[in-house]
């Protein structure tokens, strides 16, 4: 488990690193500027990005240096989404200011900016590394073609219902959008003769009674995890979209989740100030991390 990097952050202005098996916090970073809205680790586990109010700070994962390596300024208001290109050459962000931005990791400036016309809640990168997909507060999903440097597609599954979370299958086969009405919309992603992705409606899933705060397709593209304001986490079988399991134990809203690389475990983070590690073969909570998550 030594290769596993497990980190949490939240409204206590700290980033905490944990030993996954023991639940011991072995490193704490201070994030004085604001609360931390999102964390993302680069694929080679060298850097962790922390998105706060108007800035993103990049820290070294395996270091005792409490200072960020570099800071990225430019968003107005909260940065709500952050992620990396597969080779960690560039980073993408989305924010309350209605913009999606692309940043070269070797320089602090913003290289590209796309306007969404409403607060951006979620941004994901297509596995082809050539398209960013954003979801905003007014229910619009936009595909940003990085080669054409323009919006190539727009989807509106429910007018006026905020898209809270997006997830793309690692094999590029489907995309799921989760909204404030507890519904997931699923599209099959197709590549035609052009380089632009086409979206074919596949399924509408009524997943929760409350808000869905995060949806995530497992690395093996077998399951969809949804976390909700109803305090539960649900796991759905992508072959038929049937409910496999409901994970209960959190006492407040569940904001985030991430699968282990082998899809055997799920880590969830909640407003109850805990993160939990779940064994998906049994549905049992294997551990609880006491943190402001």
Tab-separated table of C-alpha atoms in Angstrom:
chain	number	residue	atom	x	y	z
A	1	UNK	CA	0.000	0.000	0.000
A	2	UNK	CA	3.072	2.261	0.114
A	3	UNK	CA	2.419	3.435	-3.428
A	4	UNK	CA	-1.038	4.673	-2.418
A	5	UNK	CA	-1.342	8.408	-1.828
A	6	UNK	CA	-4.436	9.229	0.207
A	7	UNK	CA	-5.090	12.881	0.987
A	8	UNK	CA	-8.028	14.892	2.320
A	9	UNK	CA	-8.725	18.596	2.690
A	10	UNK	CA	-11.583	20.904	3.531
A	11	UNK	CA	-12.786	23.891	5.480
A	12	UNK	CA	-10.144	23.708	8.226
A	13	UNK	CA	-7.529	25.134	5.812
A	14	UNK	CA	-5.374	21.988	5.902
A	15	UNK	CA	-4.355	19.166	3.572
A	16	UNK	CA	-3.737	15.860	5.336
A	17	UNK	CA	-1.908	12.782	4.058
A	18	UNK	CA	-2.918	9.394	5.462
A	19	UNK	CA	-1.660	5.839	5.662
A	20	UNK	CA	-4.539	3.994	4.054
A	21	UNK	CA	-4.269	0.824	6.122
A	22	UNK	CA	-3.708	2.287	9.590
A	23	UNK	CA	-5.646	5.527	9.242
A	24	UNK	CA	-2.705	7.488	10.661
A	25	UNK	CA	-2.168	11.046	9.447
A	26	UNK	CA	1.542	11.368	8.624
A	27	UNK	CA	1.688	14.862	7.101
A	28	UNK	CA	-0.334	18.066	7.357
A	29	UNK	CA	-0.027	21.079	5.067
A	30	UNK	CA	-1.474	24.475	5.895
A	31	UNK	CA	-3.588	26.190	3.247
A	32	UNK	CA	-3.945	29.642	4.748
A	33	UNK	CA	-5.633	31.411	1.833
A	34	UNK	CA	-9.048	29.743	2.002
A	35	UNK	CA	-10.885	26.460	2.342
A	36	UNK	CA	-9.829	23.713	-0.069
A	37	UNK	CA	-12.527	22.809	-2.586
A	38	UNK	CA	-10.801	20.072	-4.581
A	39	UNK	CA	-7.657	17.949	-4.569
A	40	UNK	CA	-6.026	16.181	-7.491
A	41	UNK	CA	-2.801	14.156	-7.659
A	42	UNK	CA	-0.703	13.836	-10.808
A	43	UNK	CA	-0.532	10.385	-12.400
A	44	UNK	CA	3.085	9.814	-11.352
A	45	UNK	CA	2.189	10.911	-7.776
A	46	UNK	CA	4.750	13.718	-7.733
A	47	UNK	CA	2.430	16.681	-7.173
A	48	UNK	CA	-0.900	17.410	-5.540
A	49	UNK	CA	-3.036	20.365	-6.596
A	50	UNK	CA	-5.267	22.078	-4.052
A	51	UNK	CA	-8.007	24.323	-5.417
A	52	UNK	CA	-9.282	27.075	-3.149
A	53	UNK	CA	-10.904	30.465	-3.455
A	54	UNK	CA	-9.450	32.113	-6.583
A	55	UNK	CA	-6.207	30.115	-6.649
A	56	UNK	CA	-4.671	26.668	-7.077
A	57	UNK	CA	-1.553	25.682	-5.145
A	58	UNK	CA	0.733	22.859	-6.300
A	59	UNK	CA	2.612	20.931	-3.579
A	60	UNK	CA	5.144	18.108	-3.749
A	61	UNK	CA	3.703	14.809	-2.516
A	62	UNK	CA	6.947	13.278	-1.218
A	63	UNK	CA	8.507	16.232	0.524
A	64	UNK	CA	8.673	17.908	3.905
A	65	UNK	CA	8.487	21.354	2.334
A	66	UNK	CA	5.285	23.028	3.579
A	67	UNK	CA	5.377	25.659	0.835
A	68	UNK	CA	3.742	25.219	-2.574
A	69	UNK	CA	6.000	24.622	-5.567
A	70	UNK	CA	3.956	27.057	-7.621
A	71	UNK	CA	0.661	28.942	-7.360
A	72	UNK	CA	-1.842	29.631	-10.115
A	73	UNK	CA	-3.897	32.802	-9.878
A	74	UNK	CA	-6.571	34.059	-12.244
A	75	UNK	CA	-9.978	32.711	-11.278
A	76	UNK	CA	-12.431	35.057	-9.606
A	77	UNK	CA	-14.121	33.221	-6.729
A	78	UNK	CA	-13.947	29.518	-5.902
A	79	UNK	CA	-12.073	27.067	-8.091
A	80	UNK	CA	-14.463	24.114	-8.220
A	81	UNK	CA	-12.657	21.674	-10.526
A	82	UNK	CA	-9.027	20.700	-11.129
A	83	UNK	CA	-7.304	17.924	-13.062
A	84	UNK	CA	-4.211	17.021	-15.055
A	85	UNK	CA	-3.293	15.917	-18.549
A	86	UNK	CA	-2.073	12.287	-18.426
A	87	UNK	CA	1.638	13.196	-18.677
A	88	UNK	CA	1.209	16.078	-16.214
A	89	UNK	CA	2.257	18.628	-18.817
A	90	UNK	CA	-0.740	20.827	-18.135
A	91	UNK	CA	-3.576	21.318	-15.693
A	92	UNK	CA	-7.204	22.306	-16.206
A	93	UNK	CA	-9.560	24.099	-13.848
A	94	UNK	CA	-13.143	25.337	-13.643
A	95	UNK	CA	-14.605	27.980	-11.395
A	96	UNK	CA	-17.531	29.954	-10.079
A	97	UNK	CA	-16.491	32.777	-12.409
A	98	UNK	CA	-17.892	30.733	-15.320
A	99	UNK	CA	-14.540	29.916	-16.902
A	100	UNK	CA	-12.645	26.769	-17.814
A	101	UNK	CA	-8.892	27.331	-17.884
A	102	UNK	CA	-5.787	25.487	-19.059
A	103	UNK	CA	-2.426	26.013	-17.336
A	104	UNK	CA	1.084	24.938	-18.364
A	105	UNK	CA	2.657	23.398	-15.252
A	106	UNK	CA	6.035	24.941	-16.071
A	107	UNK	CA	4.757	28.509	-15.854
A	108	UNK	CA	2.313	30.280	-13.508
A	109	UNK	CA	0.195	31.909	-16.235
A	110	UNK	CA	-3.090	30.743	-17.755
A	111	UNK	CA	-2.654	29.597	-21.370
A	112	UNK	CA	-6.317	29.239	-22.375
A	113	UNK	CA	-9.654	30.411	-21.071
A	114	UNK	CA	-13.140	29.319	-22.143
A	115	UNK	CA	-16.321	31.075	-21.046
A	116	UNK	CA	-19.256	28.963	-19.885
A	117	UNK	CA	-21.623	31.882	-19.103
A	118	UNK	CA	-22.531	30.316	-15.726
A	119	UNK	CA	-20.685	29.029	-12.666
A	120	UNK	CA	-18.748	25.878	-13.572
A	121	UNK	CA	-19.221	23.008	-11.097
A	122	UNK	CA	-17.277	20.214	-12.779
A	123	UNK	CA	-14.704	19.630	-15.534
A	124	UNK	CA	-13.307	16.335	-16.841
A	125	UNK	CA	-10.760	15.483	-19.518
A	126	UNK	CA	-11.635	13.011	-22.257
A	127	UNK	CA	-9.150	10.078	-22.357
A	128	UNK	CA	-8.157	11.268	-25.841
A	129	UNK	CA	-6.583	14.252	-24.024
A	130	UNK	CA	-8.048	16.550	-26.666
A	131	UNK	CA	-11.410	17.551	-25.185
A	132	UNK	CA	-12.482	19.066	-21.889
A	133	UNK	CA	-16.098	18.579	-20.788
A	134	UNK	CA	-17.647	21.056	-18.335
A	135	UNK	CA	-20.940	21.181	-16.449
A	136	UNK	CA	-22.415	24.356	-15.018
A	137	UNK	CA	-24.985	25.756	-12.637
A	138	UNK	CA	-27.633	26.321	-15.329
A	139	UNK	CA	-27.526	22.699	-16.516
A	140	UNK	CA	-25.322	23.141	-19.582
A	141	UNK	CA	-22.665	20.588	-20.540
A	142	UNK	CA	-20.090	21.889	-22.995
A	143	UNK	CA	-17.312	20.102	-24.854
A	144	UNK	CA	-14.211	22.215	-25.417
A	145	UNK	CA	-12.139	21.035	-28.388
A	146	UNK	CA	-8.543	21.862	-27.475
A	147	UNK	CA	-7.344	21.465	-31.073
A	148	UNK	CA	-9.983	23.769	-32.561
A	149	UNK	CA	-9.827	25.927	-29.402
A	150	UNK	CA	-13.628	26.203	-29.367
A	151	UNK	CA	-16.829	24.676	-27.996
A	152	UNK	CA	-17.693	21.734	-30.267
A	153	UNK	CA	-20.857	20.464	-28.564
A	154	UNK	CA	-23.480	21.516	-26.038
A	155	UNK	CA	-25.889	19.296	-24.088
A	156	UNK	CA	-28.679	20.392	-21.745
A	157	UNK	CA	-30.237	17.322	-20.081
A	158	UNK	CA	-32.470	19.390	-17.733
A	159	UNK	CA	-32.816	23.124	-18.315
A	160	UNK	CA	-32.047	25.086	-15.176
A	161	UNK	CA	-30.944	22.068	-13.104
A	162	UNK	CA	-27.310	22.373	-12.082
A	163	UNK	CA	-24.908	19.717	-13.357
A	164	UNK	CA	-22.977	18.865	-10.210
A	165	UNK	CA	-20.545	16.213	-11.449
A	166	UNK	CA	-19.252	14.632	-14.663
A	167	UNK	CA	-17.301	11.410	-15.156
A	168	UNK	CA	-15.826	9.852	-18.296
A	169	UNK	CA	-15.012	6.154	-18.672
A	170	UNK	CA	-11.283	5.497	-19.011
A	171	UNK	CA	-11.914	3.623	-22.266
A	172	UNK	CA	-13.774	6.644	-23.660
A	173	UNK	CA	-16.990	4.646	-24.084
A	174	UNK	CA	-19.381	6.780	-22.017
A	175	UNK	CA	-19.875	9.944	-20.018
A	176	UNK	CA	-22.198	10.433	-17.039
A	177	UNK	CA	-23.598	13.715	-15.747
A	178	UNK	CA	-25.169	13.974	-12.289
A	179	UNK	CA	-27.452	16.827	-11.274
A	180	UNK	CA	-29.143	18.547	-8.347
A	181	UNK	CA	-32.350	16.540	-8.851
A	182	UNK	CA	-30.630	13.235	-8.047
A	183	UNK	CA	-30.560	12.118	-11.679
A	184	UNK	CA	-27.687	10.728	-13.752
A	185	UNK	CA	-27.715	11.098	-17.519
A	186	UNK	CA	-25.583	8.644	-19.466
A	187	UNK	CA	-24.330	9.077	-23.033
A	188	UNK	CA	-22.408	6.697	-25.213
A	189	UNK	CA	-19.453	8.536	-26.724
A	190	UNK	CA	-18.792	7.895	-30.397
A	191	UNK	CA	-15.983	8.999	-32.681
A	192	UNK	CA	-17.088	9.637	-36.244
A	193	UNK	CA	-14.942	10.436	-39.243
A	194	UNK	CA	-14.114	13.762	-37.611
A	195	UNK	CA	-12.039	14.047	-34.441
A	196	UNK	CA	-15.012	15.429	-32.537
A	197	UNK	CA	-16.825	13.181	-30.066
A	198	UNK	CA	-20.544	12.557	-30.648
A	199	UNK	CA	-22.924	11.844	-27.784
A	200	UNK	CA	-25.671	9.236	-28.057
A	201	UNK	CA	-28.212	9.140	-25.167
A	202	UNK	CA	-27.940	5.792	-23.412
A	203	UNK	CA	-29.746	5.926	-20.056
A	204	UNK	CA	-31.451	8.125	-17.468
A	205	UNK	CA	-30.864	6.954	-13.901
A	206	UNK	CA	-32.875	8.219	-10.933
A	207	UNK	CA	-30.133	7.603	-8.395
A	208	UNK	CA	-30.975	9.639	-5.273
A	209	UNK	CA	-33.793	11.667	-3.753
A	210	UNK	CA	-31.407	14.509	-2.898
A	211	UNK	CA	-28.557	16.215	-4.721
A	212	UNK	CA	-25.889	14.062	-6.333
A	213	UNK	CA	-22.598	15.646	-5.332
A	214	UNK	CA	-20.202	13.318	-7.145
A	215	UNK	CA	-20.457	10.601	-9.778
A	216	UNK	CA	-17.504	8.454	-10.772
A	217	UNK	CA	-17.028	5.534	-13.164
A	218	UNK	CA	-14.704	2.840	-11.803
A	219	UNK	CA	-11.319	2.294	-13.503
A	220	UNK	CA	-12.483	-1.092	-14.862
A	221	UNK	CA	-15.658	0.562	-16.260
A	222	UNK	CA	-17.873	-1.903	-14.386
A	223	UNK	CA	-19.503	0.368	-11.802
A	224	UNK	CA	-20.743	3.910	-11.286
A	225	UNK	CA	-20.454	5.437	-7.806
A	226	UNK	CA	-22.779	8.269	-6.779
A	227	UNK	CA	-22.520	10.306	-3.569
A	228	UNK	CA	-25.364	12.401	-2.260
A	229	UNK	CA	-26.839	14.895	0.163
A	230	UNK	CA	-28.946	11.959	1.415
A	231	UNK	CA	-25.771	10.769	3.274
A	232	UNK	CA	-25.421	7.610	1.168
A	233	UNK	CA	-23.111	6.323	-1.528
A	234	UNK	CA	-24.557	4.048	-4.191
A	235	UNK	CA	-22.794	1.680	-6.564
A	236	UNK	CA	-24.469	0.932	-9.873
A	237	UNK	CA	-23.706	-1.840	-12.328
A	238	UNK	CA	-22.980	-0.253	-15.712
A	239	UNK	CA	-24.323	-3.353	-17.450
A	240	UNK	CA	-28.009	-2.533	-17.051
A	241	UNK	CA	-27.651	0.309	-14.514
A	242	UNK	CA	-28.958	-1.760	-11.634
A	243	UNK	CA	-28.117	-0.954	-8.024
A	244	UNK	CA	-25.305	-3.176	-6.732
A	245	UNK	CA	-24.889	-1.764	-3.252
A	246	UNK	CA	-25.709	1.180	-0.965
A	247	UNK	CA	-22.973	2.291	1.433
A	248	UNK	CA	-24.293	3.814	4.656
A	249	UNK	CA	-22.468	5.236	7.644
A	250	UNK	CA	-21.771	8.873	6.902
A	251	UNK	CA	-23.925	11.203	8.981
A	252	UNK	CA	-23.887	14.253	6.705
A	253	UNK	CA	-23.609	15.031	2.989
A	254	UNK	CA	-21.103	12.895	1.069
A	255	UNK	CA	-19.197	15.228	-1.237
A	256	UNK	CA	-16.537	13.176	-2.915
A	257	UNK	CA	-15.283	9.682	-3.696
A	258	UNK	CA	-12.411	7.953	-5.451
A	259	UNK	CA	-11.809	4.327	-6.463
A	260	UNK	CA	-8.592	2.427	-5.868
A	261	UNK	CA	-6.749	1.631	-9.101
A	262	UNK	CA	-8.004	-1.974	-9.021
A	263	UNK	CA	-11.586	-0.819	-8.256
A	264	UNK	CA	-11.617	-3.015	-5.115
A	265	UNK	CA	-11.920	-0.105	-2.687
A	266	UNK	CA	-13.688	3.250	-2.546
A	267	UNK	CA	-12.767	6.243	-0.407
A	268	UNK	CA	-15.555	8.716	0.417
A	269	UNK	CA	-15.437	12.157	2.044
A	270	UNK	CA	-18.248	13.846	3.948
A	271	UNK	CA	-19.318	16.994	5.782
A	272	UNK	CA	-19.298	14.824	8.918
A	273	UNK	CA	-15.518	15.515	8.954
A	274	UNK	CA	-14.576	11.928	8.104
A	275	UNK	CA	-13.294	10.033	5.116
A	276	UNK	CA	-14.124	6.329	4.920
A	277	UNK	CA	-12.434	3.429	3.156
A	278	UNK	CA	-14.875	0.822	1.837
A	279	UNK	CA	-14.197	-2.746	0.726
A	280	UNK	CA	-16.466	-3.035	-2.297
A	281	UNK	CA	-16.561	-6.835	-2.242
A	282	UNK	CA	-18.351	-6.762	1.114
A	283	UNK	CA	-19.612	-3.174	1.378
A	284	UNK	CA	-17.931	-2.901	4.766
A	285	UNK	CA	-16.180	0.229	5.975
A	286	UNK	CA	-12.576	-0.888	6.423
A	287	UNK	CA	-11.440	2.320	8.068
A	288	UNK	CA	-12.362	5.854	8.991
A	289	UNK	CA	-10.102	8.859	8.743
A	290	UNK	CA	-10.914	11.645	11.170
A	291	UNK	CA	-10.349	14.779	9.144
A	292	UNK	CA	-12.068	17.900	8.012
A	293	UNK	CA	-12.877	16.653	4.535
